[in-house]
Amino acid sequence: MKIMNCPLNGPRNISEFAYGGEVKPTPDAQAPTQEWADYVYYHANQPGILREWWLHVPTSYWFIAERDVTTDRIIATFKPEEVLR
Amino acid sequence: MQPRRQSFIAVPTDPCSGSLPALAMADFSLRPRLGFKGAGTADWLAAQGLSLPPEPNQSVKDDQGRLIARLSWGEFLLLGDFAALQSAWSFETAPLCFPLPRLHSHAWIVISGDAAPKMMAKICGVDLRAHKFAQGRIAQTSVARLNAIVIADRIRGRLGFHLLSDISTSQYLWDCLCDAMLEFDGAPVVLEALAKESHGQTDAQG
Amino acid sequence: MTRLPAPWGKWIDRTKSLSFWFEGKSYPAHQGDTVASALLANGQSLIGRSFKYHRPRGSYSAAGWDANALVQAGSKPNLSADRLAVQDHLQVKALNYFGCLNRDWGRLVEKASRLLPAGFYYKTFFTPRIAWKFWEPVIRHMAGLGRVDLQAAHAYYDKEYLFADVAVIGAGPAGLAAALEAAKAGAEVMLIDEDQQIGGSLNWARGGDGEPMAKLAGWPRISLLEQASVQALFDDNWLEIVKGNRLYKLRAKSVVVATGCYQMPLVFRHNDLPGVMLGSAVQRLMRLWGVVPGRRAVVAAANEDGYAAALDLMDAGVQVEAIADLRAHRDAGPFAIEAGQRGLRILQGVTPYEAHENNNRLAGVSLAQIMGEGRCGPVFERIDCDLLAVCVGRIPATGLLSHAGAKFAHQAHMDLPTELPAHVFAAGSVNGCLSLDAAQKDGKRAGALAAKSAGFEAETPPAPLRDCEGVTHPWPIFAHPAGMEFVDLDEDVQIKDIVASMQDGYDHIQLLKRYSTSGMGPSQGKLFWPHVKRLMAKEKGVTPAEIGASTIRPPMGGETLGHLAGRGFEPVRLTAMHRRHLELGGVMMPAGAWMRPAYYGQDKNAIEKEVRAVREGVGLIDVSTLGGLDVRGPDAAAFLERLYTWTYAKLAVGRARYVLMCDQTGVVIDDGVAARLHDQHFYVTATTSGVDRVFRLMQWHNAQWRMNVDIAQVTSAYAAVNLAGPKAREVLAKAGTSVDISKEALPYLGVREGMVAGIQARILRIGFVGELGYEIHVPAQYGEALWDALMTAGQDFGIKPFGVEAQRILRLEKGHIIIGQDSDALTHPFEIGMDWAVKMDKPFFMGQAALRAHLEKAPTRKLVGFELENDQGPLPKECHLAIEDGEIAGRVTSVARSPALGRVIGLAFVPPGKAQAGSRFQIRVDGGSMVGARVTPVPFYDPKNQRQEM
């Protein structure tokens, strides 16, 4: 079982976490439908290092993790406000 | 007539009222507790004269033996009688600070006995041994597949934990604990058996 | 029962005698015996029958490395007699024989072995396909392992988490040295060993030193987990360990793998007979249990191990007839020199070429000169013997390293680790350091490195040189024209089977494994894969290194379902009124993790009676499972505006409004009610199953938006009931409330906070059932008191508790939809008539962009109410299809017989063209017949909604 370091709770078994998808900017409310469709449906699924949303389930705490999706190595984790300024 | 408040846990009527078993557990669910949450919470609680733990997942005891647990940067769990805070609070007086109904959302189970960490290791994946999880430390984690708050505390002079978990599953959790503690000669006890030194205040209505 | 005198037999307690049963016969044993050691002590070398040919088999490794000695103990199948401890009165049976173990008529299969080629199942039984139906049970019966006892009582299994700085796997010389070194550096060490007692080869090898346990004295930082098997080494040093009926999950900061070596089998004709054993097995049997497995022995050697075994046999008084050394010349090792000095007959360049059987065990071996790789000259001598000890090489036990992702290289005819993941270290013979001295030095090195890796300061001693050259024979495989040279004892795979598989085209290691079944047996080929690789390499004309290592996956050994299941944790959520439901005869049903009453009592009309009570008098339902969220703060209204489709900014304090949530694709995901209790406070309800998702979504969005709002999940904190029916107001008044509940003061969709029966409550004038109703939410610990107060107050009004089933009918009569039942994973609000709850002209809400796109397209379906044209025929069920011109046109989502209307009503998706009231469509019901339905406006009952607003 992998370990993930939660910015609030410290290192925990990965079973305490839920995946929340890639971090990506939300389109403007009035953006064209195509832009929204890309946001909602299109996932690049590229190998390499991604920023992802993760949830620590027991505390309902959302944070951001940097993960190499090729090797499944978790590189670093951040409070959301450290990334989304 | 005062309406009757009822724990969700059915405790045996005479749970081991003699000397304290090697590992003892009591249902504290009817004892007072309270929570506050929100970006303005730390400021408001400090303004009310509480000394707060500096970091999340730490707890401190105040001079009345009440336990102040910091669950995150802006969330606090207060074990003991904090009725004064409750009446001082309003949307207007406590900006961005919101009370949480912890008395009713969570059951409160207290465990005492030096085998407590070993027993918890059967149902919890966090290392709770005393030298790794000192008194006052908090783990918000999974216990017997439930979300739970575990707080290390010395109870009746022995290693122990406060365990707070969703009230709707508290009977299930109680049963799991009864099962897990059997091999350590553990048993449920009446609340008073563990309340003596851990929390001096009188039993209060929520 | 004959035993060697002490100090042989160090694991048995000769003062304690036991007896057990094998195949219906009683055998004496000592405390500390395994079933295999005790049977051999009693001269019983035949323990079971082989998987395919039913050949006689006995203990081969005395360590459970193979499936040769699998037995059934009571209701537990497939246990290795090598490791199964004797208990008094234990009932043991052999596996896989017909008739009796000594005369198994299943062995006739062997005579037909020519007809059982590799890939036998593939070739023979799959065409015609129907044939498999006939052959499968026959084959399953013939090729069996133990029997599962379906009547066996469930044993108690559980799990435990363990923690350590350094985990050391294997307490042999290297593991012990590693554990001590890591502990010296200050690390907390967990030392895990699978044997009866720690020490590994120190216990049984010639030259091992006596008291392994003494080394650990005075080291409290070392915890010992004995008789425990490490089944897997997973990511981030997570170990799965089985001991007794408990599964341990150990998390360490670093791991030392000191799992040692297996000994390599020798492949020749009849190499599987009881009496042919690994040399280490012979040494274990003698030193650990005081058992000599024969009287006249031949040793097949290719290294010093063979000479050590021969000397041990001589010391134990066994007649060693000869050592057949496969090598042309032997090294001048100390054991070889001693053997020569003691006058042993040593034959160089010679191998056993065939073993001879008498009465189900070894009676002699024929020896032949080795002429080249796998080639022999004519048999020059037959030696009568009842024991052949095989010492032709080592196989590093790299399984756990493989789990961790280590890389290996072929060196000295063995696969040795070259690249290890961070925090994992190999030590001792698994790392190619075979001699006692080298293993201990390597253990020290690995222990120091592991402590360092776990954050302790330690000086790292230099790595000893690997001393593994010349230990493993490159080709201990000798084909015989008549076959029966077993490469894989588990699966009865012969040399020709491997060769034939390759010739059939299965020349990749993974394909060959499945086709030949080699490595598919209970021991997963631990002892046999190196030979399979050699044979593959030769057939392909490459080196074994080029074949590559096969990936060894968890678990290392057999695992019971009990271990995986453990204690079984299935949380059950109960409401505050649970006890009352049971007292009232509630028939409970699961709703997610919750238990809810479906209906009350045994009456077959119970549901209909509950429905009538609500329509005509008053009913009470426990709705505590409804999700509850407190959304508070200056931005609370603005936050809800962004999440839900309707508008809440102008909702007055003291009023409630429907909420509908879509995801970003515009699909409806949840609904409920938002009650404004304060300018800054909304109490939002959500569906029982949806609230966790809604809460997560809210938290996630606010992690990005960072509005001045706080969201709290308060589902469990409130017990709630719906008091519904024309007499609800009277009951509530009688129960006593501080709130003015008159129609004028608290109209439909009004919300008040106040006292009910002395309890602080949130009163919401809403309802799902279309009658005058109050949803009353109180702090959970007062739920039972509230229930009691209302039931008592309602007595004079004929109050009746009602369950989920009655509620479903009541809401269907009103045409209310249930998200998830009347909607699916593609349903948007316009398909289900929710247009009124969607304010498209808001600046933003979740799903708005997608709904805009939906509005630009023609709708494809509509949810409509329907009535059956004929109530007396077969009734449709949920998910029955609407059929139009033989094509699927829609489906039924809800259907029930309405007590209020006396008709069958339902909701269904139909094409837009069929959605007008009065349109007809066909539904295909069970059995395929079609029933007619007519689209009907909803609500079916009280179409003007007057009753809920009374």
XYZ file of N, CA and C in Angstrom, chain C residues 513-703:
573
model
N 4.573 -20.935 -19.662
C 4.116 -21.248 -18.315
C 2.673 -21.737 -18.355
N 1.839 -21.001 -19.081
C 0.423 -21.343 -19.086
C 0.144 -22.609 -19.896
N 0.896 -22.761 -20.978
C 0.632 -23.879 -21.874
C 1.129 -25.199 -21.283
N 2.350 -25.143 -20.710
C 2.901 -26.384 -20.162
C 2.405 -26.617 -18.735
N 1.833 -25.591 -18.121
C 1.397 -25.524 -16.719
C 2.570 -25.578 -15.738
N 3.792 -25.543 -16.208
C 4.920 -25.531 -15.278
C 4.976 -24.186 -14.556
N 5.057 -24.252 -13.237
C 5.047 -23.021 -12.448
C 3.653 -22.595 -12.064
N 2.645 -23.369 -12.496
C 1.262 -23.020 -12.176
C 0.777 -23.752 -10.918
N 1.633 -24.625 -10.376
C 1.205 -25.422 -9.226
C 1.244 -24.630 -7.931
N 0.901 -25.303 -6.838
C 0.811 -24.608 -5.549
C 2.095 -23.896 -5.134
N 3.267 -24.399 -5.527
C 4.494 -23.724 -5.097
C 4.943 -22.695 -6.122
N 4.158 -22.522 -7.185
C 4.440 -21.497 -8.195
C 5.843 -21.604 -8.780
N 6.328 -22.838 -8.839
C 7.580 -23.062 -9.548
C 8.842 -22.593 -8.860
N 8.772 -22.351 -7.550
C 9.956 -21.870 -6.814
C 11.216 -22.663 -7.160
N 11.074 -24.003 -7.136
C 12.232 -24.869 -7.343
C 12.438 -25.206 -8.808
N 11.438 -24.930 -9.619
C 11.437 -25.544 -10.946
C 11.723 -24.573 -12.085
N 11.512 -23.272 -11.853
C 11.673 -22.315 -12.939
C 13.089 -22.244 -13.504
N 14.112 -22.327 -12.653
C 15.453 -22.257 -13.229
C 15.673 -23.339 -14.285
N 15.131 -24.530 -14.054
C 15.300 -25.604 -15.029
C 14.462 -25.342 -16.273
N 13.272 -24.830 -16.084
C 12.433 -24.517 -17.248
C 13.163 -23.505 -18.122
N 13.778 -22.524 -17.470
C 14.506 -21.508 -18.227
C 15.696 -22.108 -18.979
N 16.392 -23.017 -18.308
C 17.523 -23.662 -18.989
C 17.039 -24.390 -20.243
N 15.944 -25.130 -20.082
C 15.437 -25.908 -21.223
C 14.963 -24.978 -22.342
N 14.314 -23.895 -21.953
C 13.872 -22.928 -22.956
C 15.055 -22.343 -23.700
N 16.077 -21.960 -22.932
C 17.240 -21.316 -23.529
C 17.896 -22.252 -24.536
N 18.013 -23.506 -24.136
C 18.669 -24.468 -25.024
C 17.874 -24.634 -26.318
N 16.548 -24.756 -26.154
C 15.697 -24.955 -27.322
C 15.762 -23.749 -28.261
N 15.884 -22.570 -27.659
C 15.926 -21.342 -28.455
C 17.326 -21.031 -28.959
N 18.314 -21.704 -28.384
C 19.686 -21.413 -28.750
C 20.199 -20.124 -28.160
N 19.721 -19.755 -26.979
C 20.208 -18.543 -26.312
C 20.717 -18.930 -24.926
N 21.205 -17.947 -24.182
C 21.639 -18.232 -22.814
C 20.456 -18.036 -21.860
N 20.505 -18.690 -20.701
C 19.411 -18.491 -19.726
C 19.225 -17.010 -19.382
N 20.338 -16.245 -19.370
C 20.243 -14.822 -19.055
C 19.316 -14.123 -20.052
N 19.341 -14.572 -21.282
C 18.530 -13.923 -22.313
C 17.043 -14.252 -22.182
N 16.744 -15.351 -21.511
C 15.338 -15.691 -21.287
C 14.715 -14.686 -20.327
N 15.528 -14.165 -19.420
C 15.034 -13.176 -18.458
C 14.378 -13.853 -17.268
N 14.218 -13.074 -16.211
C 13.590 -13.605 -15.002
C 12.080 -13.504 -15.159
N 11.387 -14.524 -14.704
C 9.928 -14.414 -14.713
C 9.523 -13.550 -13.523
N 8.451 -12.807 -13.688
C 8.012 -11.933 -12.601
C 7.304 -12.769 -11.549
N 7.794 -12.693 -10.342
C 7.156 -13.431 -9.257
C 6.195 -12.484 -8.563
N 4.949 -12.868 -8.483
C 3.938 -11.979 -7.910
C 3.435 -12.536 -6.585
N 2.860 -11.653 -5.753
C 2.324 -12.119 -4.480
C 1.127 -13.033 -4.720
N 0.785 -13.881 -3.782
C 1.485 -14.116 -2.525
C 2.567 -15.168 -2.679
N 3.492 -15.217 -1.725
C 4.586 -16.175 -1.781
C 4.101 -17.594 -1.538
N 3.119 -17.750 -0.691
C 2.629 -19.099 -0.394
C 1.113 -19.130 -0.465
N 0.576 -20.304 -0.226
C -0.874 -20.426 -0.236
C -1.489 -19.526 0.811
N -2.676 -19.064 0.521
C -3.313 -18.090 1.399
C -4.773 -18.499 1.546
N -5.304 -18.433 2.731
C -6.697 -18.826 2.886
C -7.595 -17.610 2.724
N -8.826 -17.868 2.317
C -9.785 -16.775 2.187
C -10.020 -16.128 3.547
N -9.926 -16.937 4.601
C -10.106 -16.397 5.948
C -9.114 -15.278 6.243
N -7.864 -15.459 5.803
C -6.870 -14.411 6.035
C -7.223 -13.150 5.276
N -7.680 -13.324 4.062
C -7.996 -12.137 3.260
C -9.220 -11.427 3.810
N -10.183 -12.209 4.259
C -11.422 -11.599 4.753
C -11.206 -10.986 6.129
N -10.452 -11.652 6.964
C -10.216 -11.137 8.309
C -11.485 -11.106 9.132
N -11.526 -10.148 10.019
C -12.619 -10.051 10.962
C -13.897 -9.587 10.251
N -13.753 -8.917 9.123
C -14.926 -8.470 8.372
C -15.529 -7.231 8.981
N -15.200 -6.070 8.408
C -15.737 -4.821 8.938
C -16.759 -4.251 7.963
N -18.014 -4.333 8.332
C -19.060 -3.774 7.482
C -19.908 -2.831 8.317
N -19.569 -1.546 8.283
C -20.301 -0.603 9.120
C -21.791 -0.558 8.768
N -22.591 -0.482 9.789
C -24.041 -0.346 9.615
C -24.460 0.958 10.278
N -25.186 1.774 9.545
C -25.664 3.036 10.122
C -27.091 2.840 10.617
N -27.305 3.272 11.848
C -28.641 3.169 12.432
C -29.129 4.573 12.781
N -30.416 4.774 12.685
C -30.955 6.072 13.082
C -31.276 6.029 14.574
N -31.591 7.194 15.102
C -31.893 7.286 16.537
C -33.122 6.462 16.903
N -34.005 6.227 15.925
C -35.260 5.549 16.209
C -35.206 4.056 15.909
N -34.005 3.529 15.697
C -33.884 2.141 15.248
C -34.582 1.155 16.188
N -34.340 1.353 17.493
C -34.960 0.424 18.454
C -36.481 0.462 18.344
N -37.017 1.661 18.145
C -38.474 1.786 18.045
C -39.000 1.046 16.816
N -38.269 1.153 15.709
C -38.703 0.445 14.491
C -38.786 -1.055 14.760
N -37.789 -1.569 15.450
C -37.788 -3.002 15.723
C -38.963 -3.369 16.631
N -39.191 -2.548 17.654
C -40.309 -2.830 18.570
C -41.645 -2.827 17.836
N -41.750 -1.974 16.825
C -43.004 -1.862 16.077
C -43.111 -2.912 14.975
N -42.159 -3.814 14.913
C -42.211 -4.877 13.907
C -41.723 -4.415 12.545
N -40.904 -3.378 12.533
C -40.387 -2.878 11.258
C -39.571 -3.935 10.534
N -39.847 -4.108 9.240
C -39.053 -5.012 8.413
C -37.957 -4.157 7.799
N -36.726 -4.371 8.268
C -35.655 -3.442 7.920
C -35.023 -3.804 6.580
N -34.683 -2.776 5.826
C -33.989 -2.988 4.556
C -32.783 -2.049 4.490
N -31.720 -2.472 3.792
C -30.568 -1.585 3.694
C -30.816 -0.448 2.714
N -30.359 0.740 3.053
C -30.377 1.871 2.127
C -28.971 2.458 2.190
N -28.113 2.028 1.282
C -26.686 2.305 1.439
C -26.226 1.586 2.685
N -25.499 2.279 3.555
C -25.064 1.655 4.811
C -26.153 1.718 5.879
N -27.203 2.479 5.608
C -28.268 2.645 6.600
C -29.215 1.451 6.623
N -29.889 1.276 7.758
C -31.015 0.356 7.837
C -32.280 1.199 7.979
N -33.256 0.912 7.124
C -34.517 1.664 7.193
C -35.675 0.675 7.206
N -36.791 1.028 7.872
C -37.949 0.140 7.814
C -38.595 0.199 6.427
N -38.746 -0.967 5.793
C -39.458 -1.021 4.507
C -40.954 -0.843 4.778
N -41.436 -1.523 5.819
C -42.823 -1.415 6.270
C -42.878 -2.047 7.657
N -44.018 -1.970 8.285
C -44.134 -2.491 9.657
C -45.112 -3.660 9.699
N -44.735 -4.695 10.406
C -45.652 -5.797 10.689
C -45.679 -6.846 9.602
N -46.425 -7.908 9.868
C -46.464 -9.069 8.986
C -47.652 -9.061 8.038
N -48.581 -8.141 8.270
C -49.792 -8.048 7.460
C -49.438 -7.923 5.979
N -50.082 -8.739 5.107
C -49.689 -8.663 3.708
C -50.187 -7.387 3.043
N -51.117 -6.719 3.695
C -51.553 -5.425 3.177
C -50.914 -4.272 3.944
N -49.823 -4.567 4.633
C -49.211 -3.560 5.511
C -48.900 -2.267 4.761
N -48.338 -2.399 3.588
C -47.900 -1.198 2.851
C -49.114 -0.359 2.463
N -50.142 -1.039 1.960
C -51.338 -0.317 1.538
C -52.002 0.381 2.722
N -51.981 -0.281 3.870
C -52.577 0.331 5.072
C -51.799 1.561 5.495
N -50.490 1.472 5.372
C -49.674 2.637 5.730
C -49.973 3.796 4.784
N -50.141 3.469 3.485
C -50.464 4.514 2.506
C -51.794 5.184 2.871
N -52.759 4.367 3.203
C -54.092 4.919 3.522
C -54.049 5.795 4.764
N -53.275 5.364 5.758
C -53.178 6.151 6.989
C -52.698 7.563 6.689
N -51.722 7.667 5.783
C -51.164 8.993 5.459
C -52.197 9.814 4.668
N -52.894 9.146 3.757
C -53.863 9.886 2.935
C -55.083 10.299 3.760
N -55.456 9.454 4.721
C -56.742 9.684 5.393
C -56.588 10.199 6.819
N -55.475 9.884 7.474
C -55.322 10.303 8.871
C -53.982 10.976 9.090
N -53.059 10.215 9.645
C -51.722 10.759 9.847
C -50.728 9.610 9.967
N -49.552 9.834 9.399
C -48.487 8.836 9.455
C -47.183 9.492 9.876
N -46.244 8.636 10.295
C -44.951 9.149 10.765
C -43.853 8.294 10.142
N -42.939 8.961 9.471
C -41.822 8.213 8.867
C -40.502 8.804 9.341
N -39.563 7.912 9.584
C -38.208 8.289 9.985
C -37.429 8.674 8.724
N -37.073 9.945 8.608
C -36.297 10.385 7.443
C -34.901 10.866 7.864
N -34.406 10.289 8.961
C -33.083 10.704 9.462
C -31.960 10.455 8.460
N -32.171 9.523 7.557
C -31.090 9.189 6.626
C -30.912 10.251 5.550
N -31.892 11.133 5.407
C -31.755 12.249 4.469
C -30.463 12.992 4.771
N -29.741 13.368 3.712
C -28.510 14.111 3.935
C -28.790 15.497 4.470
N -27.921 16.000 5.341
C -28.067 17.354 5.874
C -26.747 18.103 5.813
N -26.792 19.322 5.283
C -25.579 20.131 5.183
C -25.887 21.524 5.713
N -25.042 22.014 6.599
C -25.161 23.408 7.022
C -24.215 24.237 6.167
N -24.800 25.163 5.389
C -23.990 26.042 4.549
C -24.105 27.443 5.149
N -22.994 27.943 5.677
C -23.064 29.172 6.474
C -21.975 30.168 6.087
N -22.287 31.413 6.280
C -21.311 32.458 6.015
C -21.911 33.546 5.152
N -21.196 34.681 5.043
C -21.717 35.806 4.269
C -22.018 35.435 2.813
N -21.255 34.462 2.247
C -21.450 34.097 0.840
C -22.343 32.870 0.669
N -23.056 32.483 1.722
C -23.800 31.218 1.647
C -24.774 31.195 0.467
N -25.557 32.257 0.311
C -26.536 32.271 -0.776
C -25.838 32.256 -2.126
N -24.785 33.059 -2.249
C -24.054 33.118 -3.520
C -23.449 31.753 -3.859
N -23.003 31.059 -2.830
C -22.408 29.734 -3.029
C -23.453 28.758 -3.576
N -24.635 28.758 -2.961
C -25.692 27.855 -3.426
C -26.101 28.200 -4.851
N -26.119 29.475 -5.174
C -26.482 29.903 -6.534
C -25.536 29.274 -7.557
N -24.288 29.100 -7.176
C -23.297 28.559 -8.111
C -23.362 27.043 -8.210
N -23.905 26.409 -7.165
C -23.922 24.942 -7.156
C -25.247 24.364 -7.633
N -26.337 25.021 -7.289
C -27.656 24.497 -7.638
C -28.247 25.289 -8.792
N -29.250 24.690 -9.435
C -29.761 25.276 -10.679
C -30.713 26.447 -10.450
N -31.340 26.487 -9.247
C -32.332 27.521 -9.023
C -31.672 28.722 -8.360
N -32.483 29.622 -7.810
C -31.898 30.838 -7.249
C -32.290 30.976 -5.783
N -31.334 31.417 -4.980
C -31.532 31.426 -3.519
C -31.204 32.762 -2.860
N -30.654 33.701 -3.657
C -30.220 34.975 -3.074
C -31.393 35.683 -2.409
N -32.560 35.587 -3.047
C -33.693 36.346 -2.537
C -34.628 35.487 -1.682
N -34.261 34.244 -1.437
C -35.108 33.406 -0.585
C -35.147 34.002 0.823
N -36.348 34.203 1.324
C -36.493 34.854 2.627
C -36.090 33.906 3.748
N -35.586 34.492 4.827
C -35.352 33.693 6.031
C -36.702 33.125 6.467
N -36.714 31.841 6.834
C -37.975 31.216 7.214
C -38.690 30.552 6.054
N -38.023 30.483 4.886
C -38.615 29.816 3.735
C -37.670 28.726 3.214
N -38.264 27.722 2.557
C -37.467 26.639 1.962
C -37.732 26.595 0.465
N -36.773 26.117 -0.281
C -36.936 25.993 -1.733
C -36.239 24.726 -2.212
N -36.852 24.122 -3.221
C -36.285 22.924 -3.849
C -34.879 23.211 -4.364
N -33.976 22.237 -4.223
C -32.645 22.363 -4.838
C -32.411 21.200 -5.789
N -31.801 21.511 -6.926
C -31.480 20.502 -7.930
C -30.039 20.726 -8.342
N -29.251 19.673 -8.281
C -27.828 19.807 -8.620
C -27.506 19.019 -9.878
N -26.800 19.668 -10.797
C -26.285 18.983 -11.983
C -24.768 18.931 -11.880
N -24.169 17.953 -12.557
C -22.712 18.002 -12.652
C -22.337 18.855 -13.862
N -21.046 18.931 -14.149
C -20.621 19.835 -15.226
C -21.094 19.371 -16.598
N -21.559 18.135 -16.709
C -22.089 17.681 -17.986
C -23.589 17.925 -18.068
N -24.156 18.548 -17.056
C -25.580 18.853 -17.065
C -26.459 17.717 -16.592
N -25.843 16.649 -16.116
C -26.627 15.510 -15.647
C -27.093 15.761 -14.207
N -28.355 15.441 -13.959
C -28.931 15.629 -12.635
C -28.276 14.654 -11.669
N -27.709 15.169 -10.570
C -27.044 14.245 -9.637
C -27.654 14.234 -8.246
N -28.395 15.276 -7.875
C -28.975 15.235 -6.538
C -30.080 16.278 -6.427
N -30.938 16.083 -5.440
C -31.931 17.118 -5.142
C -32.233 17.124 -3.658
N -33.020 18.097 -3.245
C -33.341 18.252 -1.833
C -34.012 19.591 -1.634
N -33.779 20.150 -0.450
C -34.430 21.399 -0.107
C -33.411 22.276 0.611
N -33.435 23.582 0.302
C -32.603 24.522 1.054
C -33.516 25.345 1.942
N -33.288 25.293 3.247
C -34.100 26.060 4.189
C -33.238 27.197 4.717
N -33.749 28.421 4.573
C -32.927 29.556 5.032
C -33.289 29.845 6.480
N -32.332 29.584 7.359
C -32.571 29.761 8.797
C -32.067 31.117 9.265
N -31.180 31.707 8.492
C -30.574 32.990 8.845
C -30.051 33.540 7.538
N -29.846 34.861 7.531
C -29.281 35.477 6.341
C -28.034 34.727 5.882
N -27.237 34.240 6.850
C -25.964 33.573 6.538
C -26.049 32.054 6.642
N -27.241 31.518 6.794
C -27.326 30.087 7.108
C -28.421 29.384 6.298
N -27.994 28.436 5.484
C -28.928 27.539 4.797
C -28.732 26.122 5.335
N -29.836 25.512 5.657
C -29.813 24.078 5.998
C -30.273 23.361 4.742
N -29.359 22.613 4.111
C -29.633 22.020 2.802
C -29.752 20.507 2.965
N -30.848 19.965 2.480
C -30.949 18.503 2.522
C -30.501 17.914 1.193
N -30.073 16.665 1.253
C -29.621 15.962 0.053
C -30.126 14.529 0.151
N -30.032 13.796 -0.959
C -30.535 12.420 -0.918
C -29.638 11.572 -0.018
N -30.208 10.504 0.511
C -29.481 9.607 1.407
C -28.182 9.134 0.764
N -28.283 8.727 -0.498
C -27.101 8.156 -1.141
C -26.215 9.239 -1.751
N -26.752 10.438 -1.942
C -25.997 11.453 -2.664
C -25.251 12.439 -1.800
N -25.545 12.460 -0.491
C -25.039 13.560 0.322
C -23.515 13.587 0.424
N -22.891 12.403 0.458
C -21.434 12.403 0.571
C -20.797 13.015 -0.674
N -21.374 12.676 -1.830
C -20.854 13.230 -3.075
C -21.082 14.740 -3.134
N -22.276 15.168 -2.720
C -22.597 16.596 -2.742
C -21.641 17.350 -1.818
N -21.421 16.789 -0.644
C -20.528 17.429 0.319
C -19.113 17.544 -0.247
N -18.639 16.445 -0.854
C -17.304 16.473 -1.447
C -17.204 17.513 -2.548
N -18.253 17.579 -3.389
C -18.259 18.555 -4.482
C -18.226 19.976 -3.933
N -19.018 20.209 -2.897
C -19.040 21.544 -2.304
C -17.661 21.909 -1.763
N -17.035 20.955 -1.046
C -15.717 21.211 -0.476
C -14.698 21.460 -1.583
N -14.827 20.665 -2.640
C -13.868 20.766 -3.737
C -14.000 22.123 -4.435
N -15.241 22.506 -4.699
C -15.430 23.785 -5.367
C -14.953 24.932 -4.499
N -15.216 24.833 -3.206
C -14.795 25.955 -2.379
C -13.295 25.975 -2.139
N -12.634 24.812 -2.337
C -11.172 24.826 -2.286
C -10.636 25.682 -3.435
